[in-house]
Amino acid sequence: KQLWCGAVLGDMASNPSGAQRAAEARAEWVIVLPYSILVVHKRSSDVALRIDLVTRMRAAKLEVTTRVNAAKSELLILVGAPLERLEREAEHARMRKSLRSSGGYVPFNRSKRHYFGHKVLSEEFFSPAERQELVMRIMVCNHGHSGAALDVAMLRGTHTEAHLKTLPAAQLRRMLADRHPQDAPDGVGEMEVDELAAQLLDRFRTEEKVKAVIPLHSEDAPDG
């Protein structure tokens, strides 16, 4: 992780504060957005998307920092979580962890954390893969479960019509209204699955997407 994270952060133009460096060291994912330093090239949709993403993730108690690359062409949103937030999500997910005494695996419980390790758990209690999984869970879980309710497939622009048609109509209606509720088409409540899927695909083709959603683990990072 350090190699890949260092390669990404080493290309940043700003000098972060100590608190920002600490948050960046805990980052597990990076969301890459287009960026321009020239006002004439700035698009309101890019700014709105950035504000929406950051607001949602911070409301879910994720650690979010932003950096601009040296070429001033990309904005990186680095996403991680403090240990307490990871513990809460691990308990909600019933993530299985090894017991200190027997070595067996049982669902993690914060009130019984002393069964799993020291009462004050270290940052190394969760493996890099577990931290990455937990942060992504928080990013995509709905607000009812204290998540950021991000649709990563939508952000990446990877939804397909075939996939959308497998989803319940109620979920498609939520997705259609999620980005811009005030712009939801009239009669969306009466639309059938095929029509909802077509509307969503049209929306995905015209809306701005993020450039990438990348895990900051060296084994999962792209070559080069």
Short mmCIF file of C-alpha atoms in Angstrom, two decimals:
data_model
loop_
_atom_site.label_atom_id
_atom_site.label_comp_id
_atom_site.label_asym_id
_atom_site.label_seq_id
_atom_site.Cartn_x
_atom_site.Cartn_y
_atom_site.Cartn_z
CA LYS A 1 0.00 0.00 0.00
CA GLN A 2 2.76 2.45 0.91
CA LEU A 3 4.38 2.10 -2.52
CA TRP A 4 1.17 2.79 -4.44
CA CYS A 5 -0.06 5.44 -2.02
CA GLY A 6 3.31 7.15 -2.10
CA ALA A 7 3.32 7.16 -5.89
CA VAL A 8 -0.08 8.82 -5.96
CA LEU A 9 0.56 11.34 -3.21
CA GLY A 10 4.05 12.06 -4.46
CA ASP A 11 2.51 13.60 -7.56
CA MET A 12 0.45 16.08 -5.57
CA ALA A 13 1.22 19.77 -5.76
CA SER A 14 0.16 20.96 -2.27
CA ASN A 15 1.88 20.62 1.10
CA PRO A 16 -0.60 19.02 3.51
CA SER A 17 -0.84 19.72 7.23
CA GLY A 18 0.09 17.11 9.80
CA ALA A 19 -3.57 16.19 10.36
CA GLN A 20 -4.12 15.85 6.62
CA ARG A 21 -1.03 13.67 6.25
CA ALA A 22 -2.32 11.41 9.04
CA ALA A 23 -5.72 11.10 7.33
CA GLU A 24 -4.05 10.40 3.99
CA ALA A 25 -1.96 7.65 5.60
CA ARG A 26 -5.22 5.96 6.60
CA ALA A 27 -6.78 6.35 3.14
CA GLU A 28 -7.97 3.14 1.50
CA TRP A 29 -9.59 4.47 -1.68
CA VAL A 30 -9.06 7.38 -4.02
CA ILE A 31 -11.78 8.89 -6.21
CA VAL A 32 -10.33 10.74 -9.21
CA LEU A 33 -12.24 13.70 -10.64
CA PRO A 34 -11.43 15.98 -13.58
CA TYR A 35 -9.98 19.34 -12.54
CA SER A 36 -8.99 22.60 -14.17
CA ILE A 37 -7.31 25.60 -12.60
CA LEU A 38 -8.82 27.87 -15.28
CA VAL A 39 -12.21 29.29 -14.35
CA VAL A 40 -13.34 29.16 -17.97
CA HIS A 41 -12.84 25.36 -17.96
CA LYS A 42 -14.51 24.72 -14.60
CA ARG A 43 -17.89 23.04 -14.92
CA SER A 44 -20.65 23.42 -12.37
CA SER A 45 -21.44 19.70 -12.68
CA ASP A 46 -17.87 18.78 -11.61
CA VAL A 47 -18.06 21.10 -8.59
CA ALA A 48 -21.53 19.83 -7.63
CA LEU A 49 -20.39 16.20 -7.87
CA ARG A 50 -17.32 16.89 -5.74
CA ILE A 51 -19.35 18.68 -3.05
CA ASP A 52 -21.96 15.91 -3.05
CA LEU A 53 -19.37 13.13 -2.68
CA VAL A 54 -17.40 14.87 0.08
CA THR A 55 -20.55 15.86 2.00
CA ARG A 56 -21.99 12.34 1.89
CA MET A 57 -18.78 10.65 2.97
CA ARG A 58 -18.03 13.07 5.80
CA ALA A 59 -21.60 12.69 7.06
CA ALA A 60 -20.88 8.93 7.21
CA LYS A 61 -17.87 9.72 9.46
CA LEU A 62 -15.30 8.83 6.83
CA GLU A 63 -12.01 10.73 6.67
CA VAL A 64 -11.95 12.67 3.40
CA THR A 65 -9.06 14.76 2.09
CA THR A 66 -8.65 16.34 -1.32
CA ARG A 67 -5.51 17.04 -3.31
CA VAL A 68 -4.80 18.41 -6.78
CA ASN A 69 -2.11 16.70 -8.86
CA ALA A 70 0.97 18.55 -10.04
CA ALA A 71 -0.40 18.85 -13.59
CA LYS A 72 -3.53 20.57 -12.22
CA SER A 73 -5.62 18.15 -14.29
CA GLU A 74 -7.10 15.88 -11.62
CA LEU A 75 -8.60 16.23 -8.17
CA LEU A 76 -8.04 13.24 -5.88
CA ILE A 77 -10.48 12.53 -3.06
CA LEU A 78 -8.72 10.26 -0.57
CA VAL A 79 -11.08 8.23 1.59
CA GLY A 80 -10.33 6.36 4.80
CA ALA A 81 -11.72 5.90 8.29
CA PRO A 82 -10.48 6.15 11.87
CA LEU A 83 -10.27 2.96 13.89
CA GLU A 84 -13.48 3.66 15.86
CA ARG A 85 -15.47 3.97 12.62
CA LEU A 86 -13.95 0.76 11.27
CA GLU A 87 -14.91 -1.03 14.49
CA ARG A 88 -18.52 0.12 14.19
CA GLU A 89 -18.74 -1.05 10.59
CA ALA A 90 -17.05 -4.36 11.40
CA GLU A 91 -19.63 -4.97 14.12
CA HIS A 92 -22.49 -4.03 11.77
CA ALA A 93 -21.07 -6.31 9.05
CA ARG A 94 -20.50 -9.11 11.57
CA MET A 95 -16.93 -9.37 10.30
CA ARG A 96 -15.33 -12.46 11.72
CA LYS A 97 -12.11 -11.94 13.69
CA SER A 98 -9.78 -14.30 15.50
CA LEU A 99 -10.18 -14.75 19.26
CA ARG A 100 -7.05 -14.26 21.38
CA SER A 101 -7.67 -17.39 23.46
CA SER A 102 -8.68 -20.10 21.03
CA GLY A 103 -7.78 -18.68 17.64
CA GLY A 104 -11.30 -19.39 16.42
CA TYR A 105 -13.20 -16.83 14.36
CA VAL A 106 -16.39 -15.14 15.58
CA PRO A 107 -18.25 -11.94 14.61
CA PHE A 108 -16.51 -8.86 15.99
CA ASN A 109 -18.20 -7.09 18.91
CA ARG A 110 -16.97 -3.76 20.25
CA SER A 111 -18.23 -4.41 23.78
CA LYS A 112 -16.12 -7.59 23.84
CA ARG A 113 -13.09 -6.27 22.01
CA HIS A 114 -10.82 -7.54 24.78
CA TYR A 115 -11.61 -11.05 23.51
CA PHE A 116 -10.00 -10.13 20.18
CA GLY A 117 -7.02 -8.05 21.24
CA HIS A 118 -5.93 -5.29 23.56
CA LYS A 119 -8.79 -3.18 24.91
CA VAL A 120 -7.44 -0.20 23.00
CA LEU A 121 -7.00 -1.75 19.59
CA SER A 122 -4.09 -0.76 17.39
CA GLU A 123 -4.38 0.56 13.84
CA GLU A 124 -3.04 -2.84 12.72
CA PHE A 125 -6.00 -4.75 14.20
CA PHE A 126 -7.70 -4.82 10.80
CA SER A 127 -5.66 -6.07 7.86
CA PRO A 128 -5.23 -3.78 4.81
CA ALA A 129 -7.78 -5.88 2.90
CA GLU A 130 -10.26 -5.66 5.79
CA ARG A 131 -9.82 -1.90 6.08
CA GLN A 132 -10.41 -1.52 2.35
CA GLU A 133 -13.55 -3.67 2.54
CA LEU A 134 -14.92 -1.79 5.54
CA VAL A 135 -14.35 1.65 4.02
CA MET A 136 -16.06 0.58 0.79
CA ARG A 137 -18.98 -0.80 2.80
CA ILE A 138 -19.39 2.57 4.50
CA MET A 139 -19.19 4.33 1.15
CA VAL A 140 -21.98 2.25 -0.41
CA CYS A 141 -24.26 1.47 2.57
CA ASN A 142 -27.47 3.47 2.65
CA HIS A 143 -28.11 6.33 5.06
CA GLY A 144 -30.25 4.07 7.26
CA HIS A 145 -27.06 2.17 8.11
CA SER A 146 -25.01 5.37 8.55
CA GLY A 147 -23.35 4.98 5.16
CA ALA A 148 -22.66 7.48 2.38
CA ALA A 149 -25.06 5.73 -0.06
CA LEU A 150 -22.72 6.10 -3.04
CA ASP A 151 -23.51 4.13 -6.19
CA VAL A 152 -19.97 3.25 -7.24
CA ALA A 153 -21.08 1.57 -10.47
CA MET A 154 -22.94 4.73 -11.42
CA LEU A 155 -19.92 6.89 -10.59
CA ARG A 156 -17.73 4.66 -12.73
CA GLY A 157 -20.32 4.58 -15.52
CA THR A 158 -20.31 0.79 -15.55
CA HIS A 159 -24.03 0.06 -15.21
CA THR A 160 -25.43 -1.95 -18.13
CA GLU A 161 -29.02 -2.26 -19.28
CA ALA A 162 -28.97 -6.01 -18.61
CA HIS A 163 -27.84 -5.43 -15.03
CA LEU A 164 -30.33 -2.63 -14.39
CA LYS A 165 -33.22 -4.80 -15.55
CA THR A 166 -32.40 -7.32 -12.83
CA LEU A 167 -32.98 -4.72 -10.09
CA PRO A 168 -36.34 -4.08 -8.39
CA ALA A 169 -38.38 -1.17 -9.75
CA ALA A 170 -38.29 0.54 -6.33
CA GLN A 171 -34.48 0.53 -6.36
CA LEU A 172 -34.39 1.89 -9.91
CA ARG A 173 -36.73 4.72 -8.91
CA ARG A 174 -34.44 5.62 -6.00
CA MET A 175 -31.42 5.57 -8.30
CA LEU A 176 -33.16 7.75 -10.87
CA ALA A 177 -34.07 10.39 -8.30
CA ASP A 178 -30.90 10.10 -6.24
CA ARG A 179 -28.54 12.42 -8.12
CA HIS A 180 -30.97 15.27 -8.81
CA PRO A 181 -34.35 14.65 -7.13
CA GLN A 182 -35.80 17.88 -8.49
CA ASP A 183 -35.13 16.67 -12.05
CA ALA A 184 -36.77 13.25 -11.72
CA PRO A 185 -39.07 12.67 -14.70
CA ASP A 186 -42.81 13.04 -14.20
CA GLY A 187 -44.59 9.76 -13.68
CA VAL A 188 -41.47 7.97 -12.42
CA GLY A 189 -43.64 6.19 -9.83
CA GLU A 190 -45.63 4.49 -12.58
CA MET A 191 -42.72 3.45 -14.79
CA GLU A 192 -41.98 -0.24 -15.33
CA VAL A 193 -38.52 -1.77 -15.01
CA ASP A 194 -37.65 -1.55 -18.73
CA GLU A 195 -38.57 2.13 -18.92
CA LEU A 196 -36.78 2.95 -15.67
CA ALA A 197 -33.64 1.17 -16.92
CA ALA A 198 -33.74 3.15 -20.18
CA GLN A 199 -34.15 6.43 -18.30
CA LEU A 200 -31.20 5.58 -16.06
CA LEU A 201 -28.94 4.69 -18.97
CA ASP A 202 -29.77 8.01 -20.64
CA ARG A 203 -28.95 9.79 -17.38
CA PHE A 204 -25.64 7.93 -17.03
CA ARG A 205 -24.62 8.80 -20.60
CA THR A 206 -25.19 12.53 -20.09
CA GLU A 207 -24.06 13.01 -16.48
CA GLU A 208 -20.46 13.62 -15.50
CA LYS A 209 -18.66 10.56 -14.15
CA VAL A 210 -15.64 10.28 -11.93
CA LYS A 211 -12.48 9.30 -13.80
CA ALA A 212 -11.69 6.39 -11.49
CA VAL A 213 -12.36 4.79 -8.10
CA ILE A 214 -9.07 3.11 -7.13
CA PRO A 215 -8.05 1.01 -4.10
CA LEU A 216 -4.84 2.21 -2.51
CA HIS A 217 -3.41 -1.27 -1.98
CA SER A 218 -0.27 -2.05 -3.96
CA GLU A 219 -1.49 -5.54 -4.88
CA ASP A 220 -4.70 -4.07 -6.35
CA ALA A 221 -3.25 -0.93 -7.89
CA PRO A 222 -2.76 -0.65 -11.65
CA ASP A 223 0.70 -1.23 -13.07
CA GLY A 224 2.77 1.86 -13.75
#
